[in-house]
Amino acid sequence: LEAQRRYNDSIAAVEAERMAEAALAETPVSTDTVSGEVADSLKNAGLIARFGEFAPCAEGSEEFTTLSNNKVTLKFSNKGGRLYEAVLNDYMAYDSTNVTLFTGDENDYGFIIRTNARVIDTRDLYFTPEIDGNAVNMTLQLANGSQMGIRYSLPEGSYMLKMDIWQKDMDRVIPSSAVYWDFIWDQKMRRQEQGRMFEERNSALYYKFAGDDVEHLSESGNDEEKATTSLKWIGFKNQFFSTAFIADGKFNDGIFTSRSLEEDRYLKQFHAESTIDYDSKEPQVAGFNIFLGPNSYPLLSSYDDDLSGDQTLDLDKLVPLGYKFFRWINTLVVIPVFTFLGKFFSNYGVIILLLTIFIKLVLFPFTYKSYKSQARMRVLAPQIKEINDKYPGQDKAMERQRLTMDLYSKAGVNPMGGCLPLLLQMPILIAMFTFFPSSIELRGESFLWAKDLSTYDAIVSLDPYIPLITPYFGNHISLFCLLMTITNLIYTKINMQNTAGQQQMPGMKFMMYLMPVMFLVFFNNYSAGLSYYYFLSLLITIIQTYVFRKCINEEKVLAELKENQKKPRKKSGFMARLEEAQRQQQAALREQQKQRNKQQRRR
């Protein structure tokens, strides 16, 4: 509440002064009655009334200064002493130009300073720029000789821009009671990718609590949040690129808003407010690192190499790799293997193929065990049918179930044996679902007909907006997604053949074929790399299934199960508990039947 009150007071004061200046500027001054010197005096008086000691810095012409290295090209404006434009040298946008994170008024930030009688917004001041090697100094020379400035330095080969705010004799202007500055940052998030829908869905405002976890606003729709504890960094994240202010010390709090934009060129409007500690006698006001680069997990995680404990930045959380339970699969297995393969192969279509084969080899024991369990269930299907035919009807369901479980127990078959290996594969499937859409390595990489594996590979495109179809399916058909769907339908048919003879719920066959069609709608806007991976994975699974059919002789499996039935077999704990539960259920049903019979006799 105190932070909000301070902010409201600051904004109100700034707006009041701006209105006064505007009114002064609009007041006509007749050159017939007032000389030019008098007009200048009136104007200077107005500036002094509004800016006080900062008046000499309140007027000027906008000038630009550029810093660059092999990674980024940055343009700075002396108005506000701010970063005006950021261009990434190694990445191209969907319109074939270099990725421009922002330019001009798309990105605006500044600090609100409180003097004894005024509230000064640095965005209204004109700094004096000076190039110093790979750095630029922005200086404010105040009327009483006090100084304040911002130094930006750009190391070679880095996406990190260092920003240091310094001052000299500012205690003459700013009272000791001013113990904080307000920090305000606005940005219109540019669109960089071909697929707007997916890019918008993966853009959000992120922030990290000091010594704690990373949070973010909702990716879908408008959202706002207030943070009442200290923060380490604030970031505006696009699908593949981010801009983040990282404090050397801390931000004291935060007020964040995110608004979706309907403009074709922009995705969202982000706004962040915070405060930083301030002491007018200290020469160093504050320091920041400004990250301006790609959301590459190896790059972002490298910034924590020399940090530990509460000092870690956790910038890699800008890369959405799933919840903690699935994230470790990507960070410890998939990304290292993917990066390793990238050292030897330049074609990412080949790399995905090799990664798929690697994953399939890891999962091979589980896949084989699942198929063998299905084979056992198939050869027992005739005996199960005999039990069902001998004990038909709902009233004999318990007896039918008991004999079925007894058959499984004697044959040494676990009816859940085919499901458990598949469940163990699910975390990997989900991890891959989050990995491919977040992998910036695929961005701009072509394979076969796909020009960019990070977005959809449209073979058919339509221009008009079609209600219900365009918002969800898009105005295109992705070929890899279509191939994945066809392969999925074939796999579904084969899988249903493998489970032939087993009991299935009514309508299950229809649902099994409906799911691949639903995946076509769901994955049509996803990256071609993801659909390509699932296509390969399903294709290899189909090949494995036919190989297993050749290798596993079902007649031998049946003979083995019949031999197991002849042997005395100790029941497993699971089967014993299941039979005990059945006995208790049968006893309860008999007791209920007795009660009903008694009630009928009384009537």
Coordinates of C-alpha atoms in Angstrom, one line a residue:
L1 CA 0.0 0.0 0.0
E2 CA 2.9 2.3 0.8
A3 CA 4.6 1.6 -2.5
Q4 CA 1.3 2.2 -4.3
R5 CA 0.8 5.5 -2.5
R6 CA 4.4 6.6 -3.3
Y7 CA 3.9 5.8 -6.9
N8 CA 0.5 7.6 -7.2
D9 CA 2.0 10.7 -5.5
S10 CA 5.0 10.6 -7.9
I11 CA 2.9 10.2 -11.0
A12 CA 0.4 12.9 -9.9
A13 CA 3.3 15.3 -9.4
V14 CA 4.9 14.5 -12.7
E15 CA 1.7 14.9 -14.6
A16 CA 0.9 18.2 -12.9
E17 CA 4.3 19.6 -13.9
R18 CA 3.9 18.3 -17.5
M19 CA 0.5 20.0 -17.7
A20 CA 1.9 23.3 -16.4
E21 CA 4.7 23.1 -18.9
A22 CA 2.2 22.4 -21.7
A23 CA 0.1 25.3 -20.6
L24 CA 3.1 27.6 -20.6
A25 CA 4.2 26.5 -24.0
E26 CA 0.7 27.1 -25.4
T27 CA 0.5 30.6 -24.0
P28 CA 0.9 33.0 -26.9
V29 CA 3.6 35.6 -26.6
S30 CA 3.2 38.6 -28.9
T31 CA 6.5 39.6 -30.5
D32 CA 5.0 43.0 -31.0
T33 CA 5.0 43.8 -27.3
V34 CA 7.6 41.4 -25.8
S35 CA 11.2 41.1 -27.0
G36 CA 12.8 37.7 -27.8
E37 CA 15.0 38.1 -24.7
V38 CA 11.9 38.5 -22.5
A39 CA 10.3 35.4 -24.1
D40 CA 13.4 33.4 -23.4
S41 CA 13.4 34.6 -19.8
L42 CA 9.8 33.5 -19.4
K43 CA 10.6 30.1 -20.8
N44 CA 13.7 29.7 -18.6
A45 CA 11.7 30.7 -15.6
G46 CA 9.1 28.0 -16.5
L47 CA 11.8 25.4 -16.8
I48 CA 13.4 26.4 -13.5
A49 CA 10.0 26.4 -11.8
R50 CA 9.4 22.8 -13.0
F51 CA 12.9 21.3 -12.9
G52 CA 14.8 23.4 -10.4
E53 CA 18.5 22.5 -10.5
F54 CA 17.8 20.1 -13.4
A55 CA 16.6 23.0 -15.6
P56 CA 19.8 23.1 -17.7
C57 CA 19.1 19.5 -18.7
A58 CA 15.5 20.0 -19.5
E59 CA 16.0 21.2 -23.1
G60 CA 18.0 19.8 -26.0
S61 CA 17.9 17.9 -29.2
E62 CA 17.8 14.2 -29.4
E63 CA 21.1 12.5 -30.3
F64 CA 22.0 8.9 -30.8
T65 CA 25.1 6.9 -29.9
T66 CA 25.8 3.3 -30.9
L67 CA 27.6 0.4 -29.2
S68 CA 28.0 -2.9 -30.9
N69 CA 29.8 -6.3 -30.6
N70 CA 29.5 -9.5 -32.6
K71 CA 26.2 -10.3 -30.8
V72 CA 24.2 -7.1 -30.5
T73 CA 24.0 -3.6 -32.0
L74 CA 22.6 -1.0 -29.5
K75 CA 21.6 2.5 -30.0
F76 CA 21.3 5.0 -27.1
S77 CA 19.3 8.2 -26.9
N78 CA 20.6 11.2 -24.9
K79 CA 16.9 12.0 -24.1
G80 CA 16.3 10.1 -20.9
G81 CA 19.8 8.5 -21.2
R82 CA 18.1 5.3 -22.2
L83 CA 18.7 2.4 -24.5
Y84 CA 16.7 3.3 -27.7
E85 CA 17.2 0.3 -29.9
A86 CA 18.5 -3.3 -29.6
V87 CA 19.2 -5.5 -32.6
L88 CA 20.5 -9.1 -32.5
N89 CA 23.1 -9.7 -35.2
D90 CA 22.8 -13.5 -35.4
Y91 CA 19.0 -13.8 -35.7
M92 CA 16.5 -13.0 -38.3
A93 CA 12.8 -12.2 -37.9
Y94 CA 10.0 -13.7 -39.9
D95 CA 10.2 -10.7 -42.3
S96 CA 13.9 -11.5 -43.1
T97 CA 15.3 -8.6 -41.2
N98 CA 17.6 -8.8 -38.2
V99 CA 15.6 -9.4 -34.9
T100 CA 15.0 -6.0 -33.4
L101 CA 13.9 -6.4 -29.8
F102 CA 12.6 -2.8 -29.7
T103 CA 13.2 0.6 -31.2
G104 CA 12.1 4.1 -30.3
D105 CA 9.1 4.4 -28.0
E106 CA 8.5 0.6 -28.1
N107 CA 10.8 0.4 -25.1
D108 CA 10.8 3.2 -22.4
Y109 CA 12.3 3.2 -18.9
G110 CA 13.4 5.8 -16.4
F111 CA 13.7 6.8 -12.8
I112 CA 11.7 9.2 -10.7
I113 CA 13.8 11.4 -8.5
R114 CA 12.4 13.5 -5.6
T115 CA 14.1 16.8 -4.6
N116 CA 13.0 19.1 -1.8
A117 CA 10.2 20.6 -3.9
R118 CA 10.0 18.7 -7.1
V119 CA 9.6 15.3 -8.7
I120 CA 11.9 14.7 -11.7
D121 CA 11.4 12.0 -14.3
T122 CA 14.7 11.2 -16.0
R123 CA 12.8 10.5 -19.2
D124 CA 12.3 14.2 -19.5
L125 CA 16.0 15.1 -19.3
Y126 CA 18.7 15.4 -21.9
F127 CA 22.0 13.8 -21.1
T128 CA 25.4 14.6 -22.6
P129 CA 26.7 11.5 -24.3
E130 CA 30.4 10.6 -24.5
I131 CA 31.9 7.4 -26.1
D132 CA 34.6 5.7 -24.0
G133 CA 35.9 2.6 -25.9
N134 CA 33.2 0.0 -25.6
A135 CA 31.2 2.2 -23.2
V136 CA 29.0 5.3 -23.4
N137 CA 28.7 7.8 -20.6
M138 CA 25.5 9.8 -20.2
T139 CA 25.9 12.8 -17.9
L140 CA 23.6 15.4 -16.4
Q141 CA 25.4 18.7 -15.4
L142 CA 23.1 20.5 -12.9
A143 CA 23.0 24.2 -12.3
N144 CA 24.7 24.1 -9.0
G145 CA 27.6 22.0 -10.2
S146 CA 26.2 18.6 -9.1
Q147 CA 26.4 15.7 -11.5
M148 CA 24.6 12.5 -12.2
G149 CA 25.1 10.0 -15.0
I150 CA 24.6 6.6 -16.4
R151 CA 27.4 4.5 -17.9
Y152 CA 26.6 1.7 -20.3
S153 CA 29.3 -0.8 -21.1
L154 CA 29.1 -3.7 -23.6
P155 CA 31.6 -6.5 -23.3
E156 CA 32.7 -8.3 -26.5
G157 CA 30.8 -11.4 -27.3
S158 CA 28.1 -10.8 -24.6
Y159 CA 24.4 -10.3 -24.6
M160 CA 24.7 -8.5 -21.2
L161 CA 24.8 -4.7 -21.2
K162 CA 26.2 -3.3 -17.9
M163 CA 24.4 -0.2 -16.6
D164 CA 25.8 1.8 -13.7
I165 CA 24.2 5.0 -12.3
W166 CA 26.6 7.4 -10.5
Q167 CA 26.3 10.8 -8.9
K168 CA 28.5 13.6 -7.5
D169 CA 27.4 16.2 -4.9
M170 CA 23.7 15.3 -5.3
D171 CA 23.1 15.8 -1.6
R172 CA 23.0 19.5 -2.5
V173 CA 19.8 18.8 -4.5
I174 CA 18.2 15.7 -3.1
P175 CA 17.4 15.6 0.6
S176 CA 18.6 12.7 2.9
S177 CA 14.9 11.9 3.4
A178 CA 14.7 10.6 -0.2
V179 CA 15.6 7.0 0.4
Y180 CA 14.3 5.5 -2.8
W181 CA 13.9 6.1 -6.5
D182 CA 11.0 4.8 -8.6
F183 CA 11.8 2.6 -11.6
I184 CA 9.3 2.5 -14.4
W185 CA 9.6 0.3 -17.5
D186 CA 7.2 -0.1 -20.5
Q187 CA 7.6 -2.2 -23.6
K188 CA 5.4 -3.1 -26.6
M189 CA 6.5 -6.6 -27.3
R190 CA 7.3 -7.0 -31.0
R191 CA 6.2 -10.0 -33.1
Q192 CA 9.2 -11.9 -34.4
E193 CA 7.8 -15.3 -35.6
Q194 CA 5.7 -16.5 -38.4
G195 CA 3.1 -18.1 -36.2
R196 CA 1.6 -15.3 -34.1
M197 CA -0.8 -17.6 -32.1
F198 CA 2.0 -19.7 -30.7
E199 CA 4.4 -16.8 -30.2
E200 CA 1.7 -14.9 -28.2
R201 CA 1.0 -17.9 -26.1
N202 CA 4.7 -18.1 -25.1
S203 CA 5.2 -14.4 -24.3
A204 CA 4.9 -13.1 -20.7
L205 CA 6.3 -10.8 -18.0
Y206 CA 8.6 -12.7 -15.7
Y207 CA 10.2 -11.7 -12.4
K208 CA 12.4 -13.4 -9.8
F209 CA 12.0 -13.0 -6.1
A210 CA 15.4 -12.4 -4.4
G211 CA 16.7 -15.8 -3.2
D212 CA 13.5 -17.5 -4.3
D213 CA 11.6 -18.8 -7.3
V214 CA 10.7 -17.2 -10.7
E215 CA 7.1 -16.2 -11.3
H216 CA 5.3 -14.8 -14.4
L217 CA 2.0 -13.3 -15.4
S218 CA -0.5 -15.2 -17.5
E219 CA 0.6 -15.9 -21.1
S220 CA -3.1 -15.8 -22.2
G221 CA -5.2 -12.6 -21.9
N222 CA -4.6 -9.6 -19.6
D223 CA -3.1 -10.0 -16.2
E224 CA -1.6 -8.0 -13.4
E225 CA 0.2 -8.7 -10.2
K226 CA 1.8 -7.0 -7.2
A227 CA 5.0 -8.2 -5.5
T228 CA 5.6 -6.9 -2.0
T229 CA 9.0 -8.4 -1.4
S230 CA 12.3 -7.8 -3.0
L231 CA 13.1 -8.9 -6.5
K232 CA 16.3 -9.8 -8.3
W233 CA 15.2 -9.2 -11.9
I234 CA 12.3 -8.3 -14.1
G235 CA 12.1 -9.6 -17.6
F236 CA 9.9 -9.2 -20.7
K237 CA 9.9 -12.6 -22.5
N238 CA 9.1 -13.3 -26.1
Q239 CA 8.9 -16.9 -27.3
F240 CA 12.6 -17.0 -28.3
F241 CA 14.0 -13.6 -27.0
S242 CA 13.9 -11.7 -23.8
T243 CA 14.9 -8.3 -22.3
A244 CA 15.6 -8.4 -18.5
F245 CA 16.8 -5.8 -16.0
I246 CA 18.9 -7.6 -13.4
A247 CA 19.7 -5.6 -10.3
D248 CA 23.2 -5.7 -8.7
G249 CA 21.4 -5.3 -5.4
K250 CA 17.6 -5.7 -5.5
F251 CA 14.3 -4.2 -6.5
N252 CA 12.2 -3.5 -3.4
D253 CA 8.9 -4.4 -4.8
G254 CA 6.9 -4.6 -8.0
I255 CA 3.7 -3.8 -9.8
F256 CA 3.2 -5.6 -13.1
T257 CA 0.6 -5.5 -15.8
S258 CA 0.3 -7.4 -19.1
R259 CA -2.1 -6.4 -21.9
S260 CA -2.7 -8.3 -25.2
L261 CA -2.6 -6.2 -28.3
E262 CA -4.6 -6.7 -31.5
E263 CA -2.0 -5.0 -33.7
D264 CA -0.4 -7.3 -36.2
R265 CA 3.1 -6.0 -35.5
Y266 CA 2.9 -6.3 -31.7
L267 CA 1.9 -9.0 -29.3
K268 CA 1.6 -7.5 -25.8
Q269 CA 2.1 -4.3 -23.8
F270 CA 4.1 -4.9 -20.6
H271 CA 4.4 -2.5 -17.7
A272 CA 6.6 -2.8 -14.6
E273 CA 7.0 -0.5 -11.6
S274 CA 9.4 -0.8 -8.7
T275 CA 11.6 1.1 -6.3
I276 CA 15.4 0.9 -5.6
D277 CA 17.2 2.1 -2.5
Y278 CA 18.9 5.5 -2.7
D279 CA 21.3 7.6 -0.7
S280 CA 22.2 11.0 -2.0
K281 CA 25.7 10.9 -0.4
E282 CA 26.8 7.6 -2.1
P283 CA 28.7 8.0 -5.4
Q284 CA 27.3 4.8 -6.7
V285 CA 23.5 4.9 -7.0
A286 CA 22.7 1.5 -8.5
G287 CA 23.9 -1.0 -11.0
F288 CA 22.1 -3.4 -13.4
N289 CA 22.8 -5.9 -16.0
I290 CA 20.4 -5.7 -19.0
F291 CA 20.1 -9.0 -20.8
L292 CA 19.2 -8.6 -24.5
G293 CA 19.3 -11.9 -26.2
P294 CA 18.0 -15.4 -27.1
N295 CA 16.2 -17.7 -24.7
S296 CA 18.9 -20.4 -25.1
Y297 CA 19.0 -22.7 -22.1
P298 CA 22.8 -23.4 -22.3
L299 CA 23.4 -19.6 -22.5
L300 CA 21.0 -18.6 -19.7
S301 CA 22.1 -21.3 -17.4
S302 CA 25.8 -20.3 -17.9
Y303 CA 25.2 -17.1 -16.0
D304 CA 24.8 -19.1 -12.8
D305 CA 28.1 -21.0 -13.3
D306 CA 29.9 -18.8 -10.7
L307 CA 26.9 -18.2 -8.5
S308 CA 25.4 -20.3 -5.7
G309 CA 22.6 -20.3 -3.2
D310 CA 20.4 -17.2 -3.1
Q311 CA 22.7 -15.4 -5.6
T312 CA 21.7 -17.6 -8.5
L313 CA 19.8 -15.7 -11.2
D314 CA 17.7 -18.7 -12.6
L315 CA 17.5 -16.9 -16.0
D316 CA 17.1 -20.3 -17.6
K317 CA 13.5 -20.3 -16.2
L318 CA 12.7 -18.0 -19.1
V319 CA 12.9 -21.2 -21.2
P320 CA 9.6 -23.1 -20.5
L321 CA 10.7 -26.8 -20.2
G322 CA 7.7 -28.1 -18.2
Y323 CA 7.0 -28.5 -14.5
K324 CA 9.8 -29.7 -12.2
F325 CA 8.9 -33.3 -12.6
F326 CA 9.4 -33.2 -16.3
R327 CA 11.9 -30.3 -16.5
W328 CA 14.8 -32.4 -15.2
I329 CA 14.4 -34.8 -18.1
N330 CA 15.0 -31.9 -20.5
T331 CA 17.8 -30.2 -18.6
L332 CA 19.8 -33.4 -17.6
V333 CA 19.1 -35.7 -20.6
V334 CA 17.5 -34.2 -23.7
I335 CA 19.4 -30.9 -24.0
P336 CA 22.8 -32.3 -23.3
V337 CA 22.3 -35.0 -26.0
F338 CA 20.8 -32.5 -28.4
T339 CA 23.7 -30.1 -27.8
F340 CA 26.2 -33.0 -28.2
L341 CA 24.7 -34.1 -31.5
G342 CA 24.8 -30.4 -32.7
K343 CA 28.6 -30.5 -32.5
F344 CA 28.8 -33.2 -35.2
F345 CA 25.8 -32.5 -37.4
S346 CA 24.6 -29.2 -38.9
N347 CA 21.2 -30.5 -40.2
Y348 CA 18.7 -30.4 -37.3
G349 CA 16.4 -32.8 -39.1
V350 CA 19.1 -35.4 -38.8
I351 CA 19.8 -34.4 -35.2
I352 CA 16.1 -34.9 -34.3
L353 CA 16.2 -38.3 -36.1
L354 CA 19.3 -39.4 -34.0
L355 CA 17.7 -38.0 -30.8
T356 CA 14.5 -40.0 -31.5
I357 CA 16.5 -43.2 -32.1
F358 CA 18.5 -42.5 -28.8
I359 CA 15.2 -42.1 -26.8
K360 CA 13.7 -45.2 -28.4
L361 CA 16.8 -47.2 -27.5
V362 CA 16.5 -46.0 -23.9
L363 CA 12.8 -47.0 -23.8
F364 CA 13.3 -50.3 -25.7
P365 CA 13.2 -52.5 -22.6
F366 CA 9.9 -51.0 -21.5
T367 CA 8.4 -51.2 -25.0
Y368 CA 9.4 -54.9 -25.3
K369 CA 8.0 -55.7 -21.9
S370 CA 4.7 -53.9 -22.8
Y371 CA 4.3 -55.9 -26.0
K372 CA 5.1 -59.2 -24.3
S373 CA 2.5 -58.5 -21.7
Q374 CA 0.0 -57.8 -24.4
A375 CA 0.9 -61.1 -26.1
R376 CA 0.2 -63.0 -22.9
M377 CA -3.1 -61.3 -22.5
R378 CA -4.0 -62.2 -26.2
V379 CA -3.3 -65.9 -25.8
L380 CA -5.4 -66.0 -22.6
A381 CA -8.3 -64.4 -24.4
P382 CA -10.0 -67.7 -25.3
Q383 CA -10.0 -68.9 -21.6
I384 CA -11.3 -65.5 -20.5
K385 CA -14.1 -65.9 -23.1
E386 CA -15.0 -69.3 -21.6
I387 CA -15.3 -67.8 -18.2
N388 CA -17.5 -65.0 -19.5
D389 CA -19.7 -67.4 -21.4
K390 CA -20.0 -69.7 -18.3
Y391 CA -21.0 -66.9 -15.9
P392 CA -23.0 -64.4 -17.9
G393 CA -25.1 -61.6 -16.4
Q394 CA -24.6 -58.8 -13.9
D395 CA -25.5 -61.1 -10.9
K396 CA -22.5 -63.3 -11.6
A397 CA -20.1 -60.5 -12.2
M398 CA -18.2 -61.0 -9.0
E399 CA -17.7 -64.8 -9.6
R400 CA -16.6 -64.0 -13.2
Q401 CA -14.1 -61.5 -12.0
R402 CA -12.8 -63.8 -9.3
L403 CA -12.2 -66.6 -11.8
T404 CA -10.5 -64.3 -14.2
M405 CA -8.1 -63.0 -11.6
D406 CA -7.5 -66.5 -10.5
L407 CA -6.5 -67.4 -14.0
Y408 CA -4.1 -64.5 -14.2
S409 CA -2.5 -65.5 -10.9
K410 CA -2.0 -69.2 -11.9
A411 CA -0.7 -68.2 -15.4
G412 CA 1.7 -65.7 -13.8
V413 CA 0.3 -62.8 -15.8
N414 CA -0.1 -59.2 -14.5
P415 CA -3.1 -57.6 -16.2
M416 CA -1.4 -54.2 -15.6
G417 CA 1.9 -55.3 -17.1
G418 CA 1.2 -53.7 -20.4
C419 CA 0.2 -50.3 -18.9
L420 CA 3.0 -49.7 -16.5
P421 CA 5.8 -49.6 -19.1
L422 CA 3.7 -47.1 -21.1
L423 CA 3.2 -45.0 -18.1
L424 CA 6.9 -44.8 -17.5
Q425 CA 7.3 -43.4 -21.0
M426 CA 4.8 -40.6 -20.5
P427 CA 7.2 -38.2 -18.7
I428 CA 9.6 -38.4 -21.7
L429 CA 6.8 -37.7 -24.1
I430 CA 5.6 -34.7 -22.1
A431 CA 9.2 -33.5 -21.7
M432 CA 9.6 -33.5 -25.5
F433 CA 6.3 -31.7 -25.9
T434 CA 7.8 -28.8 -24.0
F435 CA 11.3 -29.0 -25.4
F436 CA 10.8 -28.6 -29.1
P437 CA 8.6 -25.5 -29.1
S438 CA 11.2 -23.9 -26.7
S439 CA 14.3 -24.9 -28.6
I440 CA 15.7 -21.7 -30.2
E441 CA 18.3 -24.0 -32.0
L442 CA 15.5 -25.0 -34.4
R443 CA 14.7 -21.4 -35.2
G444 CA 15.3 -20.7 -38.9
E445 CA 16.6 -24.3 -39.5
S446 CA 15.2 -25.9 -42.6
F447 CA 14.6 -29.6 -43.3
L448 CA 13.0 -31.1 -46.4
W449 CA 10.0 -28.9 -47.2
A450 CA 10.0 -27.2 -43.7
K451 CA 11.7 -23.8 -44.0
D452 CA 11.7 -23.3 -40.2
L453 CA 11.5 -26.2 -37.8
S454 CA 10.5 -23.9 -34.9
T455 CA 7.2 -23.1 -36.5
Y456 CA 4.5 -24.8 -38.6
D457 CA 5.3 -26.2 -42.1
A458 CA 2.3 -25.1 -44.1
I459 CA 1.7 -26.8 -47.4
V460 CA -1.8 -25.3 -47.8
S461 CA -2.5 -21.7 -46.7
L462 CA -5.7 -19.6 -46.8
D463 CA -6.1 -15.9 -46.3
P464 CA -9.7 -15.3 -45.1
Y465 CA -10.6 -15.5 -41.4
I466 CA -12.8 -18.5 -40.8
P467 CA -14.8 -18.5 -37.5
L468 CA -14.0 -21.4 -35.1
I469 CA -11.3 -22.7 -37.5
T470 CA -8.8 -19.9 -37.7
P471 CA -8.5 -19.3 -34.0
Y472 CA -7.8 -22.9 -33.2
F473 CA -6.7 -24.7 -36.3
G474 CA -5.2 -21.8 -38.2
N475 CA -5.5 -21.0 -41.9
H476 CA -3.1 -23.7 -43.0
I477 CA -2.3 -27.4 -43.0
S478 CA 1.1 -28.5 -41.6
L479 CA 2.5 -31.5 -43.5
F480 CA 4.5 -33.0 -40.7
C481 CA 1.5 -32.7 -38.5
L482 CA -0.6 -34.4 -41.2
L483 CA 2.0 -37.2 -41.5
M484 CA 2.0 -37.6 -37.7
T485 CA -1.8 -38.0 -37.7
I486 CA -1.8 -40.6 -40.5
T487 CA 1.0 -42.6 -38.7
N488 CA -0.9 -42.3 -35.4
L489 CA -4.1 -43.7 -37.1
I490 CA -2.0 -46.7 -38.4
Y491 CA -0.5 -47.2 -35.0
T492 CA -3.9 -47.1 -33.3
K493 CA -5.2 -49.8 -35.7
I494 CA -2.2 -52.0 -35.0
N495 CA -2.5 -51.4 -31.2
M496 CA -6.1 -52.4 -31.3
Q497 CA -5.2 -55.6 -33.1
N498 CA -2.7 -56.3 -30.4
T499 CA -5.4 -56.0 -27.7
A500 CA -7.9 -58.1 -29.8
G501 CA -9.9 -60.4 -27.6
Q502 CA -9.6 -58.2 -24.5
Q503 CA -12.7 -56.5 -23.1
Q504 CA -13.1 -52.9 -24.2
M505 CA -15.7 -50.3 -23.1
P506 CA -18.5 -49.6 -25.6
G507 CA -17.5 -46.8 -28.0
M508 CA -13.8 -47.2 -27.1
K509 CA -12.9 -48.1 -30.7
F510 CA -14.4 -44.8 -32.0
M511 CA -12.6 -42.8 -29.3
M512 CA -9.3 -44.5 -30.2
Y513 CA -9.6 -43.3 -33.8
L514 CA -10.9 -39.9 -32.8
M515 CA -7.9 -39.0 -30.7
P516 CA -5.4 -38.8 -33.6
V517 CA -7.8 -36.5 -35.5
M518 CA -7.9 -34.3 -32.4
F519 CA -4.1 -34.2 -32.3
L520 CA -4.2 -32.9 -35.9
V521 CA -6.2 -29.9 -34.8
F522 CA -4.1 -29.4 -31.6
F523 CA -0.6 -29.7 -33.2
N524 CA -1.3 -27.9 -36.5
N525 CA 0.1 -24.6 -35.1
Y526 CA 3.0 -26.2 -33.2
S527 CA 6.5 -26.4 -34.4
A528 CA 7.3 -28.7 -37.3
G529 CA 10.2 -30.1 -35.2
L530 CA 7.7 -31.4 -32.6
S531 CA 5.4 -33.0 -35.2
Y532 CA 8.4 -34.4 -37.0
Y533 CA 9.7 -36.0 -33.7
Y534 CA 6.3 -37.6 -32.9
F535 CA 6.0 -38.8 -36.5
L536 CA 9.4 -40.5 -36.3
S537 CA 8.6 -41.9 -32.8
L538 CA 5.4 -43.4 -34.0
L539 CA 7.0 -44.8 -37.1
I540 CA 9.8 -46.5 -35.2
T541 CA 7.2 -47.9 -32.7
I542 CA 5.2 -49.4 -35.6
I543 CA 8.5 -51.0 -37.0
Q544 CA 9.2 -52.3 -33.5
T545 CA 5.8 -53.8 -33.2
Y546 CA 6.2 -55.8 -36.4
V547 CA 9.7 -57.0 -35.3
F548 CA 8.2 -58.1 -31.9
R549 CA 5.5 -60.0 -33.8
K550 CA 8.2 -62.0 -35.6
C551 CA 10.3 -62.5 -32.6
I552 CA 7.6 -63.5 -30.0
N553 CA 6.0 -66.8 -30.8
E554 CA 2.5 -66.7 -29.3
E555 CA 2.2 -70.5 -29.3
K556 CA 5.3 -70.8 -27.1
V557 CA 3.9 -68.1 -24.9
L558 CA 0.6 -70.0 -24.5
A559 CA 2.5 -73.2 -23.7
E560 CA 4.5 -71.4 -21.1
L561 CA 1.4 -70.0 -19.5
K562 CA -0.3 -73.5 -19.4
E563 CA 2.8 -74.9 -17.7
N564 CA 2.6 -72.1 -15.2
Q565 CA -1.0 -73.0 -14.5
K566 CA 0.0 -76.6 -13.5
K567 CA 2.6 -75.4 -11.0
P568 CA 1.7 -74.4 -7.5
R569 CA 2.2 -70.7 -7.5
K570 CA 2.5 -68.3 -4.5
K571 CA 0.2 -65.3 -4.9
S572 CA 1.8 -61.9 -5.2
G573 CA 0.9 -59.3 -2.6
F574 CA -1.0 -57.4 -5.2
M575 CA -3.1 -60.4 -6.2
A576 CA -3.7 -61.4 -2.6
R577 CA -4.9 -57.9 -1.7
L578 CA -7.1 -57.9 -4.8
E579 CA -8.8 -61.2 -4.0
E580 CA -9.3 -60.1 -0.4
A581 CA -11.0 -57.0 -1.6
Q582 CA -13.2 -59.1 -3.9
R583 CA -14.2 -61.4 -0.9
Q584 CA -15.1 -58.4 1.2
Q585 CA -17.1 -57.0 -1.7
Q586 CA -18.9 -60.3 -2.2
A587 CA -19.7 -60.5 1.5
A588 CA -21.1 -57.0 1.5
L589 CA -23.3 -57.9 -1.5
R590 CA -24.6 -61.0 0.2
E591 CA -25.4 -59.0 3.3
Q592 CA -27.3 -56.4 1.3
Q593 CA -29.2 -59.2 -0.5
K594 CA -30.2 -60.7 2.9
Q595 CA -31.4 -57.3 4.1
R596 CA -33.5 -56.9 0.9
N597 CA -35.0 -60.3 1.4
K598 CA -36.0 -59.6 4.9
Q599 CA -37.7 -56.4 3.9
Q600 CA -39.6 -58.2 1.2
R601 CA -40.8 -60.8 3.6
R602 CA -42.0 -58.1 6.0
R603 CA -44.0 -56.5 3.3

